[in-house]
Every structure is written in C-alpha cells, then in structure tokens.
Tab-separated table of C-alpha atoms and ligand atoms in Angstrom:
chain	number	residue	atom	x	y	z
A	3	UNK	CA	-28.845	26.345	-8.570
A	4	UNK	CA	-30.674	28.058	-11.955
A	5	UNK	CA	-34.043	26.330	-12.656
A	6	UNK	CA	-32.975	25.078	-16.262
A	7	UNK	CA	-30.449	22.749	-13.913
A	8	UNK	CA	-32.567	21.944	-10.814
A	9	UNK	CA	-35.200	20.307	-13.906
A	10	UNK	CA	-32.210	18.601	-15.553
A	11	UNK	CA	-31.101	17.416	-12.481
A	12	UNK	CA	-35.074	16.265	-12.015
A	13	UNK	CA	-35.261	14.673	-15.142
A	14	UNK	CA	-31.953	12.405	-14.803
A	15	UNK	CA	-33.219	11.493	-11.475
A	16	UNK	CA	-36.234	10.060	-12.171
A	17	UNK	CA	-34.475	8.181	-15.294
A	18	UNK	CA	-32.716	6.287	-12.804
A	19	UNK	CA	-34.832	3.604	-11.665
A	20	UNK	CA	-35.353	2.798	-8.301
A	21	UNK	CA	-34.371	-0.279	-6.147
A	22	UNK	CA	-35.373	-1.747	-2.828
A	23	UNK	CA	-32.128	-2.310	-0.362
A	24	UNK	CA	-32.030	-4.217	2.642
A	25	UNK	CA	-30.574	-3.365	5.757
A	26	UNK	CA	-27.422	-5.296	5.440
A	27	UNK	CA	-26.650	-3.893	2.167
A	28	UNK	CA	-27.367	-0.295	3.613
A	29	UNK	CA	-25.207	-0.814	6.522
A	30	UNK	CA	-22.276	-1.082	3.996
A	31	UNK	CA	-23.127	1.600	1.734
A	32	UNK	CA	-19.853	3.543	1.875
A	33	UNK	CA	-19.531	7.526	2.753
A	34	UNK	CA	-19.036	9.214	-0.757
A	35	UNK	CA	-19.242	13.125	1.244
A	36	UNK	CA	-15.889	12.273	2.691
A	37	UNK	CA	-12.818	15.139	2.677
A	38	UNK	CA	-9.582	16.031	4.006
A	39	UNK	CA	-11.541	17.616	6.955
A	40	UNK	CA	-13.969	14.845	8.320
A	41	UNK	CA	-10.974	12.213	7.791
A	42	UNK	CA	-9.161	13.872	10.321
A	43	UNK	CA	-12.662	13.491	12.583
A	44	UNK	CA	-13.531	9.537	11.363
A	45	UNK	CA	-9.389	8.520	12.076
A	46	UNK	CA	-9.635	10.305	15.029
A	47	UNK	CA	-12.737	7.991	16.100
A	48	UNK	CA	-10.405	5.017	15.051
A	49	UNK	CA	-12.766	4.587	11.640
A	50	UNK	CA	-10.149	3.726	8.887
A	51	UNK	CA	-11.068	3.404	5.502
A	52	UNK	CA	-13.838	4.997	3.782
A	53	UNK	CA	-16.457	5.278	7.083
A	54	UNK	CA	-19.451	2.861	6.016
A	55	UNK	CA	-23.534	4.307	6.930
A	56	UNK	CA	-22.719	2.117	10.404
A	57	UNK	CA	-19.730	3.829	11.034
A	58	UNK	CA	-21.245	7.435	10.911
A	59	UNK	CA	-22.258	9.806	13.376
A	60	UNK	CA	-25.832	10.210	11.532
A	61	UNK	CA	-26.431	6.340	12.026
A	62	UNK	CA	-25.015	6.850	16.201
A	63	UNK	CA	-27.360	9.518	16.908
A	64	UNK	CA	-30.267	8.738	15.232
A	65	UNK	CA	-30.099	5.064	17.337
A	66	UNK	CA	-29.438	6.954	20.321
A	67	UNK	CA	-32.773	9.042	19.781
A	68	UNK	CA	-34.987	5.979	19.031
A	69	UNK	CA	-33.324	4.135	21.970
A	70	UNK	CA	-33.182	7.008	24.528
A	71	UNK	CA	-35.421	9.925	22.833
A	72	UNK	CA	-33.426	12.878	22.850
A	73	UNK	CA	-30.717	14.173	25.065
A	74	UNK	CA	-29.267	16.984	25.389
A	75	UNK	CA	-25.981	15.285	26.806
A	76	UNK	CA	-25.986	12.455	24.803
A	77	UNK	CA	-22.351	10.978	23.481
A	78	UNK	CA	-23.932	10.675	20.230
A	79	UNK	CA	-25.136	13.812	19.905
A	80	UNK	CA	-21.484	15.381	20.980
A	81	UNK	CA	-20.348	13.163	18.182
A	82	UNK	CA	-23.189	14.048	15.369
A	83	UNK	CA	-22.225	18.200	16.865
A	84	UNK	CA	-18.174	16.955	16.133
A	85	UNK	CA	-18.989	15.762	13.140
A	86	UNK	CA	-21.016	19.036	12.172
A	87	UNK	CA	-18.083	21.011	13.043
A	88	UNK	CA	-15.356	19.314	11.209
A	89	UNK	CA	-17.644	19.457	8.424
A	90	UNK	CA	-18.562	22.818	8.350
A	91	UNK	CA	-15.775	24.757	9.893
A	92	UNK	CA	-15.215	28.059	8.318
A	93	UNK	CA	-18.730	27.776	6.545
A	94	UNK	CA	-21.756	29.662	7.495
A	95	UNK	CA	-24.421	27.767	9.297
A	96	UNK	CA	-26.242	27.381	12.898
A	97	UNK	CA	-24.542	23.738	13.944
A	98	UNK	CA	-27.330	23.585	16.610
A	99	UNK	CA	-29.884	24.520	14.213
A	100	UNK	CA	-28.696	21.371	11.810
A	101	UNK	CA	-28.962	19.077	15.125
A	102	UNK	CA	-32.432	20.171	15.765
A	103	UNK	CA	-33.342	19.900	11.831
A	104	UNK	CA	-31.756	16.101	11.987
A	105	UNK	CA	-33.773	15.255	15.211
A	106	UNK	CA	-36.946	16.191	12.990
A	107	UNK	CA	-35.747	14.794	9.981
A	108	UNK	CA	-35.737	11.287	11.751
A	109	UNK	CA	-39.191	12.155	13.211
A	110	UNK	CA	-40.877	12.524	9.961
A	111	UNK	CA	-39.045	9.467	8.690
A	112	UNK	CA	-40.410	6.961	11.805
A	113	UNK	CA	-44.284	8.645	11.491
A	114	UNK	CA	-44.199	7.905	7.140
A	115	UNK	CA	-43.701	5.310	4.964
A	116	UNK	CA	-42.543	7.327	2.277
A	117	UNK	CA	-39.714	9.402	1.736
A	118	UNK	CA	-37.607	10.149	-1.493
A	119	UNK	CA	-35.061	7.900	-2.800
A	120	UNK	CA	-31.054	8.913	-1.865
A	121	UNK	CA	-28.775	8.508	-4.738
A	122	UNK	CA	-26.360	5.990	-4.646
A	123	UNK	CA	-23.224	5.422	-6.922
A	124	UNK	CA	-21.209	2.163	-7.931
A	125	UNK	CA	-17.227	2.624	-9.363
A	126	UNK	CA	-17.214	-0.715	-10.008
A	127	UNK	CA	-20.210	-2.344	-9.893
A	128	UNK	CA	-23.053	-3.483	-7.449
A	129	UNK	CA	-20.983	-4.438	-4.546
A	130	UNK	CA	-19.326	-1.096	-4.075
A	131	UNK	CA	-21.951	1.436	-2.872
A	132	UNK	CA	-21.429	5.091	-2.174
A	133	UNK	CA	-23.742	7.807	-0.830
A	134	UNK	CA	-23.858	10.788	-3.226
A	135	UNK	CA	-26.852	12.114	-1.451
A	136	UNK	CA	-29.106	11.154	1.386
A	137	UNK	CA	-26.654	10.072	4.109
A	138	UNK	CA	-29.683	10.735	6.843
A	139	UNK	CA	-31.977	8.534	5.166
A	140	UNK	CA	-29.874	5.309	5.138
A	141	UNK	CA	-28.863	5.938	8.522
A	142	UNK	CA	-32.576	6.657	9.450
A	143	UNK	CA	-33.041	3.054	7.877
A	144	UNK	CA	-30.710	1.007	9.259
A	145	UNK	CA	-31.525	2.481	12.764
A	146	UNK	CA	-35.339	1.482	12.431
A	147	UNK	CA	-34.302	-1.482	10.610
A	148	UNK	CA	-36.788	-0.260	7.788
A	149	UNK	CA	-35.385	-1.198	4.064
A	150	UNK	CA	-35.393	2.186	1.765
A	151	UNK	CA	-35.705	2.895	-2.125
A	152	UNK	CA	-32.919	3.871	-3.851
A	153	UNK	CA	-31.397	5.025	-7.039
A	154	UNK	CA	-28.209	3.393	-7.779
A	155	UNK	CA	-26.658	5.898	-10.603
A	156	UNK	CA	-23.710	4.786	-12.634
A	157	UNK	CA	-20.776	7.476	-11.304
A	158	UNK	CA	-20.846	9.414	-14.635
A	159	UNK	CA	-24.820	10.179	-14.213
A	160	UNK	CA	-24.092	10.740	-10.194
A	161	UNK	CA	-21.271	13.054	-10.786
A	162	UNK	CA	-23.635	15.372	-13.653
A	163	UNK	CA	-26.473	15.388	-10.925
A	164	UNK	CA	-24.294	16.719	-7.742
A	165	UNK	CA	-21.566	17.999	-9.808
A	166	UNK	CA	-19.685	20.829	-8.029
A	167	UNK	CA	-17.416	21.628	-11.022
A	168	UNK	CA	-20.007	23.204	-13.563
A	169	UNK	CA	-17.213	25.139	-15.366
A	170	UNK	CA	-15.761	21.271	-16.682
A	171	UNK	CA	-18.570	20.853	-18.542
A	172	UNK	CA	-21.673	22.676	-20.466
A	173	UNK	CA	-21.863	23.053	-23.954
A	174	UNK	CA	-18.607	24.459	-24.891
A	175	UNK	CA	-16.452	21.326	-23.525
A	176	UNK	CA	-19.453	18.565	-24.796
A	177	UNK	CA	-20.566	17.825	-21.514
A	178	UNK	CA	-17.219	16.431	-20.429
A	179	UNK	CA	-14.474	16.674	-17.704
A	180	UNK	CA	-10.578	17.162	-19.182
A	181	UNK	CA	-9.249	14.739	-18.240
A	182	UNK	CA	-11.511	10.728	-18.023
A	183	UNK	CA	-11.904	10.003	-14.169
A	184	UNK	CA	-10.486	6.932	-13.401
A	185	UNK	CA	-11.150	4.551	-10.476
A	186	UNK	CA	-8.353	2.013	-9.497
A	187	UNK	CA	-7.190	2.938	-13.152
A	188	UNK	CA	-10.762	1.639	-14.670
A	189	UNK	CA	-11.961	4.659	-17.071
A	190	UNK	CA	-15.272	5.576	-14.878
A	191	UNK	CA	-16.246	8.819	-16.664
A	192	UNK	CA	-15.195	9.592	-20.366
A	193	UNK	CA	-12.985	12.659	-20.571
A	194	UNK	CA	-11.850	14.563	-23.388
A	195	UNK	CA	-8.767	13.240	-22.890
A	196	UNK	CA	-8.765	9.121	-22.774
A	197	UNK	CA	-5.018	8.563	-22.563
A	198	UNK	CA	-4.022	9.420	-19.700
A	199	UNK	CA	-2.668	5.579	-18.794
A	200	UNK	CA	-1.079	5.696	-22.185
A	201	UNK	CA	0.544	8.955	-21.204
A	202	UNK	CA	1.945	7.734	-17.842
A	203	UNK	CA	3.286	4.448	-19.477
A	204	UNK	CA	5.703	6.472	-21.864
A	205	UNK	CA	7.142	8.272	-19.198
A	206	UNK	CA	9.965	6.038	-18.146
A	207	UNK	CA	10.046	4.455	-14.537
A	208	UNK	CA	13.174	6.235	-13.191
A	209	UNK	CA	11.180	9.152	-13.447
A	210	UNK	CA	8.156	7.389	-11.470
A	211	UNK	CA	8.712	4.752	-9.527
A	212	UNK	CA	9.816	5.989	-5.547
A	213	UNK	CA	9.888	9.624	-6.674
A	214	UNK	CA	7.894	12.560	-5.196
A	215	UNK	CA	5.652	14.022	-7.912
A	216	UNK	CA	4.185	17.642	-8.400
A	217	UNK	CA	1.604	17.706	-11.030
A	218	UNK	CA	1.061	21.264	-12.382
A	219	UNK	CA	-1.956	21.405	-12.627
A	220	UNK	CA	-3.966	18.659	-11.593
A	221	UNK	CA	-7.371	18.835	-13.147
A	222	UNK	CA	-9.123	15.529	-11.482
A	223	UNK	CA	-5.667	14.484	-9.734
A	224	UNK	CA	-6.074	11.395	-12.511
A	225	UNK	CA	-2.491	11.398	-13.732
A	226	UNK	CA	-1.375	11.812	-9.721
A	227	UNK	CA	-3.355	8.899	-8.317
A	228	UNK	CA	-2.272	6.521	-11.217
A	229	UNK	CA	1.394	7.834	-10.695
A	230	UNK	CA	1.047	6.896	-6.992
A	231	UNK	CA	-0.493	3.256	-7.689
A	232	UNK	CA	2.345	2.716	-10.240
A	233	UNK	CA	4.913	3.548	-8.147
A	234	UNK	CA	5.515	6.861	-6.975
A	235	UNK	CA	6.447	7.689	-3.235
A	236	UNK	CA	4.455	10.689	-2.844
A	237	UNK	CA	2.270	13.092	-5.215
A	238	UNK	CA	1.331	16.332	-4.748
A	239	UNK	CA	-1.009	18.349	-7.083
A	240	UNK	CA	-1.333	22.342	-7.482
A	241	UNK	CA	-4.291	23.464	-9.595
A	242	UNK	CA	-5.912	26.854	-9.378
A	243	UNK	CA	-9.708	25.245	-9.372
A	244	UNK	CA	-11.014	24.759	-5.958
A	245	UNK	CA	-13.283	22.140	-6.948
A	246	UNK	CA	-11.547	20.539	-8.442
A	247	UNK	CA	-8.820	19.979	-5.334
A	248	UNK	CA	-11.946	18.961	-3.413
A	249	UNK	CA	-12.467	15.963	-5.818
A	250	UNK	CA	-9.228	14.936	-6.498
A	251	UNK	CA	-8.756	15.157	-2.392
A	252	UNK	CA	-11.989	12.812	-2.258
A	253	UNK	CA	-10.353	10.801	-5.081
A	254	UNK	CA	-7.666	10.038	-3.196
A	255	UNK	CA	-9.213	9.006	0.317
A	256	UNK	CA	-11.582	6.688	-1.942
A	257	UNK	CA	-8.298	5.273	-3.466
A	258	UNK	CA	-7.015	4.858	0.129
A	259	UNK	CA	-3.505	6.906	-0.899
A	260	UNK	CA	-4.738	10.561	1.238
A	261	UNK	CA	-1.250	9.416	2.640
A	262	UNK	CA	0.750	9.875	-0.393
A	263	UNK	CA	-1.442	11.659	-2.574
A	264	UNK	CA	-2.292	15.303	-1.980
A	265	UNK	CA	-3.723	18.223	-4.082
A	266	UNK	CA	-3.562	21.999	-2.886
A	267	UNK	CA	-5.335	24.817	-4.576
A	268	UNK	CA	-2.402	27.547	-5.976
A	269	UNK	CA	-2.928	30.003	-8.975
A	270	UNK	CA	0.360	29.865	-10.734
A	271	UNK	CA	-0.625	32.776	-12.157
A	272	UNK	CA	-1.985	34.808	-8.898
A	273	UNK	CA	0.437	32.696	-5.947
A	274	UNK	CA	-0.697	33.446	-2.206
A	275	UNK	CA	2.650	32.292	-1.459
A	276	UNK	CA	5.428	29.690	-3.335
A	277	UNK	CA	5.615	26.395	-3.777
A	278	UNK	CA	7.128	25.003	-0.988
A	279	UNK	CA	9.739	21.546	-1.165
A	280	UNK	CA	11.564	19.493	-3.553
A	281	UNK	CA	10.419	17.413	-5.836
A	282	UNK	CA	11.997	14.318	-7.736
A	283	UNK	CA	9.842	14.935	-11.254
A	284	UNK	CA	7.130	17.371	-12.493
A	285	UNK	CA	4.467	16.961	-14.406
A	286	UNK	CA	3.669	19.831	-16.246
A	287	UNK	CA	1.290	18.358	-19.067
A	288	UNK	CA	-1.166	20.680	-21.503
A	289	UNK	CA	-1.176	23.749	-18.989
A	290	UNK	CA	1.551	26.368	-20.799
A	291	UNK	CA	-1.029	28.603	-22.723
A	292	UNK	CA	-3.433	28.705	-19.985
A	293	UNK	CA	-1.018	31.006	-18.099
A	294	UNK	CA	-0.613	34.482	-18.134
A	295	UNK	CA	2.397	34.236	-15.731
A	296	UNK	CA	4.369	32.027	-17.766
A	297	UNK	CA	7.598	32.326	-16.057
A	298	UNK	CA	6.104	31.291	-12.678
A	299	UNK	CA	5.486	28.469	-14.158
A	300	UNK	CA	9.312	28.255	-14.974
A	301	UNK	CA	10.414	29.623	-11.393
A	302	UNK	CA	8.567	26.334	-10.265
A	303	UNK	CA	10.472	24.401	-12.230
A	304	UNK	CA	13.688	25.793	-11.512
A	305	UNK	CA	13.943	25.866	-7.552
A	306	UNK	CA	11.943	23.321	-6.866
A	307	UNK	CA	12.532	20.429	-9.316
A	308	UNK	CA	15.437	18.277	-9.126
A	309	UNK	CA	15.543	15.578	-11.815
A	310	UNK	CA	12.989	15.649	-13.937
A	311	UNK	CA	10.077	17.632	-15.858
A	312	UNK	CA	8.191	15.572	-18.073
A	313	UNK	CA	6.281	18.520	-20.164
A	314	UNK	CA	3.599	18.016	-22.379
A	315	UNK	CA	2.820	20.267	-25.602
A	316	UNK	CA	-0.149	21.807	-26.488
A	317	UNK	CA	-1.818	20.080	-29.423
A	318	UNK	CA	-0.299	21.090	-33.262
A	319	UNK	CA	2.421	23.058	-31.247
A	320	UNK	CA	6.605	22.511	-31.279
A	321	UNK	CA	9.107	23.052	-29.076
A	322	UNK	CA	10.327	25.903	-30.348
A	323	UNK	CA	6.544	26.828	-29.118
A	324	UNK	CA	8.095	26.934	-25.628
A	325	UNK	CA	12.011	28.406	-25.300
A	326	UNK	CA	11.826	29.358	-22.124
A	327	UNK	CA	12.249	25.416	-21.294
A	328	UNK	CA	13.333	24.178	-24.464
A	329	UNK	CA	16.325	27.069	-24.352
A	330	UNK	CA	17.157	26.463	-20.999
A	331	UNK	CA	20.466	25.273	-19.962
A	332	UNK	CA	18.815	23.936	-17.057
A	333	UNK	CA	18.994	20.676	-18.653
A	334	UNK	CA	21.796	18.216	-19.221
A	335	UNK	CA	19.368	16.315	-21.940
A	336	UNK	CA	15.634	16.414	-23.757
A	337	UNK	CA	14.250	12.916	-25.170
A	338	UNK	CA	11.171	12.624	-26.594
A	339	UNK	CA	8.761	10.110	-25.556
A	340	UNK	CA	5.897	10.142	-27.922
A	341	UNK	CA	3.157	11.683	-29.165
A	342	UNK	CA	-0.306	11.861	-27.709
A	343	UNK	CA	-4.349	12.286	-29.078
A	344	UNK	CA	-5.912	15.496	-29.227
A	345	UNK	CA	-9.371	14.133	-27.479
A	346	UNK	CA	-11.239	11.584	-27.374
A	347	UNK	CA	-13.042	12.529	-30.878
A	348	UNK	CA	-9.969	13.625	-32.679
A	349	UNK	CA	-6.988	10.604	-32.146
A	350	UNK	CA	-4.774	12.804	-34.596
A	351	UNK	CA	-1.633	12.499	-32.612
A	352	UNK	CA	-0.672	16.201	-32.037
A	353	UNK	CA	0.679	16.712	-28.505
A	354	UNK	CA	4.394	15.710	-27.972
A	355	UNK	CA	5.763	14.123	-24.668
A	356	UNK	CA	9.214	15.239	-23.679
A	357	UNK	CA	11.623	14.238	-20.402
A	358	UNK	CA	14.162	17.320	-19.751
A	359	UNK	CA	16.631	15.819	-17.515
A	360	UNK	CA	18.367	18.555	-14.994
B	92	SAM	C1	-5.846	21.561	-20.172
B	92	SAM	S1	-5.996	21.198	-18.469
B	92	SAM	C2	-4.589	20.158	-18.207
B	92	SAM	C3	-4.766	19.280	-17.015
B	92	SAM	C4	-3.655	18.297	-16.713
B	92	SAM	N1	-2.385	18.943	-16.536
B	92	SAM	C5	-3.581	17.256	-17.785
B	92	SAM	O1	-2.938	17.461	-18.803
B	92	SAM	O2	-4.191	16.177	-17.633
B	92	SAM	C6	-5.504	22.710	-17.753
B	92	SAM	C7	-5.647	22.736	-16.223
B	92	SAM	O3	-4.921	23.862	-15.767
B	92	SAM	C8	-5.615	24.460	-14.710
B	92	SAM	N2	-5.156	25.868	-14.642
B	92	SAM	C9	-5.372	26.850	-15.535
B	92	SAM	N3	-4.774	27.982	-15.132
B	92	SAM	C10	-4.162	27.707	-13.961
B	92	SAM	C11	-3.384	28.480	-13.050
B	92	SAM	N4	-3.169	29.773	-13.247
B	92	SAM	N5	-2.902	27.879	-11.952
B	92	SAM	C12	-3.135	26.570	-11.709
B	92	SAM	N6	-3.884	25.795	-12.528
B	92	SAM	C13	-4.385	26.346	-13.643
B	92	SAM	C14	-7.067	24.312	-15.115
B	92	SAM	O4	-7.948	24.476	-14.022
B	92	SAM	C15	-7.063	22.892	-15.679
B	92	SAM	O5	-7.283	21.954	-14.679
C-alpha cells in the first residue's frame, strides 16, 4: 500500500470514534472476511449462515490455549491449521508460521491492556455487526472474557479503508463505485449509478421471475442479487475484474443466496475458455464500448441465451449505435422499456432500456 493511502487510511480511522463492546455483543459480531473458499470449510463444520466471532476457528483455538496452553495435537489447532488452508490455498505463506504468530498474538493480548481498536461495520444499523478487520482480537476477547474498543464504521467509510478494488474509485470516478452497493436492496454506498432498482423494475417479470440470469458484466453483482431476491431462480455473473467477483461472491453469502447467486471472473474480451450453459435472460447493461471483442460479446448472446437479452445503451447513444444486435434476426421482437439517468449528478435521462425477445 503507497504511503499517501496507508495516512488516508490513518486519518479516516481515527475519525471514527471508538466504542466499548461487551462480550455478548462481541460474541455475535458476524464474519465480514467470509468467501466462496472458507464457506465450503464453516458448512463443512455444520456453521450455516454467516459464521459469528463464536463460531470461528480463531475464537476455538485461542480458548483451547488459555484452557490447555498449547498443543501441538490439539483439535482446535487442526481446525485454526484447516481454516488457514482453506483460506490461503494457492497463496504464498508459511501456514505454520501464521499458527505460531496467532499463539503470540494472544500472548501479547492476555500480558496488556491495550491493543488497537478492530474495525467493525453495520449494513443496517447497530444490531448487525461485521468484522472488517481484527477477527483475532474479538476472538482474543471473548475467550478472556475481556470487553475491547472498537470502531464501528458506517460500510461506505469501511469499504474506502480495506477497499480491495482501488481502480472503482480515485479521482477520475469521484471517489465512487459504478454501480451503488446495495444491502437487502437498502442503497448502502452511493454509486454513480443510483437506479439500479429502478432499472430492474422496468424489466418485465417474465423475463425475471424463475429464470436463470447471466449478467454481463457484473460490476458489484448489485443488479444479480436484487434479480435473485425479486424472483429469479438462479444468477450468474461474468465480469473481467477479480475483485470485484470476490465482493460480489461475499455479497452474496452475506445475502444468504451463495446458492443461487454466483459471479465468475471471464474477460469477454481475452476468454480462458466459453461460457458454459443456458440461460433464460441476459443482462447485458452499459458494457458494449468497453469491449474490444465486440462480437464475443454477441457469440454469448447467441449460443447461450434463450429468451431474452435485456441490453442497456450507453448514455446519449441509439440503437443504430449497436447493429450487430439491433440488426440481428435473432429476434422475433425489440420493446423498449425506458430510459435511464446518466449518474447520480447528471439525472438527464440518456441510456435506453430495451427487451430483444429470441
Ligand atoms: C460501466 S460498468 C457496467 C456494469 C454493469 N453491467 C451495470 O450496468 O450495472 C462496466 C463493467 O464492465 C466490466 N468489463 C469491462 N471490460 C470487460 C471485459 N472485457 N470482460 C468482462 N467485464 C468487463 C468492468 O469491469 C465493469 O464492471
């Protein structure tokens, strides 16, 4: 991390004040780090749900190391080393190494007082708690039974301190993500785009409602996870931004849907392989100029689409903008459904909605 962010990320931190939280509250403090990977290893353990700071390995071992000091053949340690594996498979790092770090970690906690305040995040207010950073401490805490100091950062401030996805904001894009992040379809971060309900509700329900979705490029999986609580079987999302397939894969086990709601990193321009399956409807909203491969995105559409492609324009474009899919006799029909914002700052309503029906 460059210095000019590590004293940003200082200076947001210590605007957030701090708060005293007891042990009961820090028992349910909820497991923000989780992926695809470790929700294989917590279902596996029968956890299901988001794992809470009780359910975790950190919180198992560290009680088994106050309770029995430290063995090598401990159940909790196998677990914590499980844990450390699912986590970091395919990454470089000593797994031992981070077992012996914990085991001091938890020393130095139990011989001071003090020790820095984790960051904590709230979707929707104070009773839903998530671990952005510090997952040793508040298990370190609720295994001595020692309240802790926290910082309880509203998600937009928590996501701009750990944020993975530095490209999605900066300067250039005023400081915000494409598309708003929603949680349970409550606008938690402002986007550049703020419609994205209103864009979903003009799309009409045949095309929704018990259909499997693939949205062309996902961004934050948004329109995906919203398609998914208003109806739709399954969702899948492509996007070409690691990143951001890691968050809208967290997204989605937050949101309780990792069952129907899926995102998979694929470069339509650059494709390891091709999309694989049938879907009912596509989404294929705002990404046309962004590709250099244009007709991949078409060969997409073509073999594996089979009703409909609900295709937004770019902004100030028409659809005579885009003939290879207007021109297509692909289609039986083309309806319009209405006509979207440019951003949040500019509501001039420049980007059309269409449903091509094959
Ligand atoms: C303008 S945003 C549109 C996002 C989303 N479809 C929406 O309208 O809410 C463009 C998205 O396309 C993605 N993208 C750009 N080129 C891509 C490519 N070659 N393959 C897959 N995704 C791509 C970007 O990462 C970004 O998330």
């Amino acid at each position: 991390m460059g210095i000019f962010r590590k004293l940003d990320r200082m200076q947001t931190m210590k605007e957030i004040p701090t708060r005293t939280i007891v042990t009961s509250e820090i028992e349910k403090v909820l497991f923000y780090q989780i992926k695809p990977e470790t929700l294989t290893f917590f279902r596996d353990i029968g956890i299901s749900g988001v794992p809470s700071v009780a359910d975790t390995p950190h919180y198992k071992f560290a009680r088994s190391i106050l309770e029995n000091g430290r063995q090598a053949s401990s159940s909790e340690e196998e677990l914590y080393r499980n844990y450390l594996q699912a986590s970091w498979a395919g990454k470089n790092g000593d797994i031992e190494d981070r077992i012996n770090k914990f085991a001091d970690h938890l020393n130095l906690f139990v011989s001071s007082r003090s020790t820095s305040a984790p960051l904590l995040t709230t979707f929707l207010g104070d009773n839903d708690l998530y671990a952005v950073d510090g997952n040793h401490r508040l298990a370190f805490s609720l295994a001595t039974n020692r309240n802790l100091e926290v910082k309880i950062a509203p998600f937009n401030k928590a996501l701009k301190i750990f944020n993975p996805m530095k490209e999605y904001y900066g300067q250039g894009n005023k400081g915000k993500p494409y598309q708003s992040i929603y949680f349970n379809k409550r606008m938690v971060v402002t986007g550049r785009r703020v419609d994205l309900i209103e864009r979903l509700n003009l799309i009409p329900t045949e095309a929704i409602n018990g259909m499997e979705i693939l949205d062309i490029a996902s961004n934050f999986g948004m329109s995906s996870i919203m398609a998914n609580i208003n109806g739709a079987k399954k969702c899948t999302g492509i996007e070409r931004s690691k990143e951001l397939v890691n968050f809208s894969n967290k997204m989605s086990i937050l949101h309780a849907r990792e069952k129907s709601v899926h995102f998979l990193q694929h470069d339509i321009d650059h494709p390891e392989k091709p999309i694989s399956g049938f879907y009912d409807t596509a989404f294929a909203f705002s990404i046309y100029s962004h590709l250099k491969n244009k007709k991949n995105l078409f060969e997409i559409i073509e073999k594996c689409i089979k009703k409909y492609v609900i295709f937004e324009t770019h902004p100030h474009t028409k659809i005579e903008d885009y003939p290879e899919l207007f021109d297509s006799k692909k289609f039986r029909s083309c309806d319009f459904l209405g006509n979207l914002n440019y951003s949040y700052d500019r509501p001039e309503k420049c980007r059309g909605l269409y449903i091509l029906t094959k």
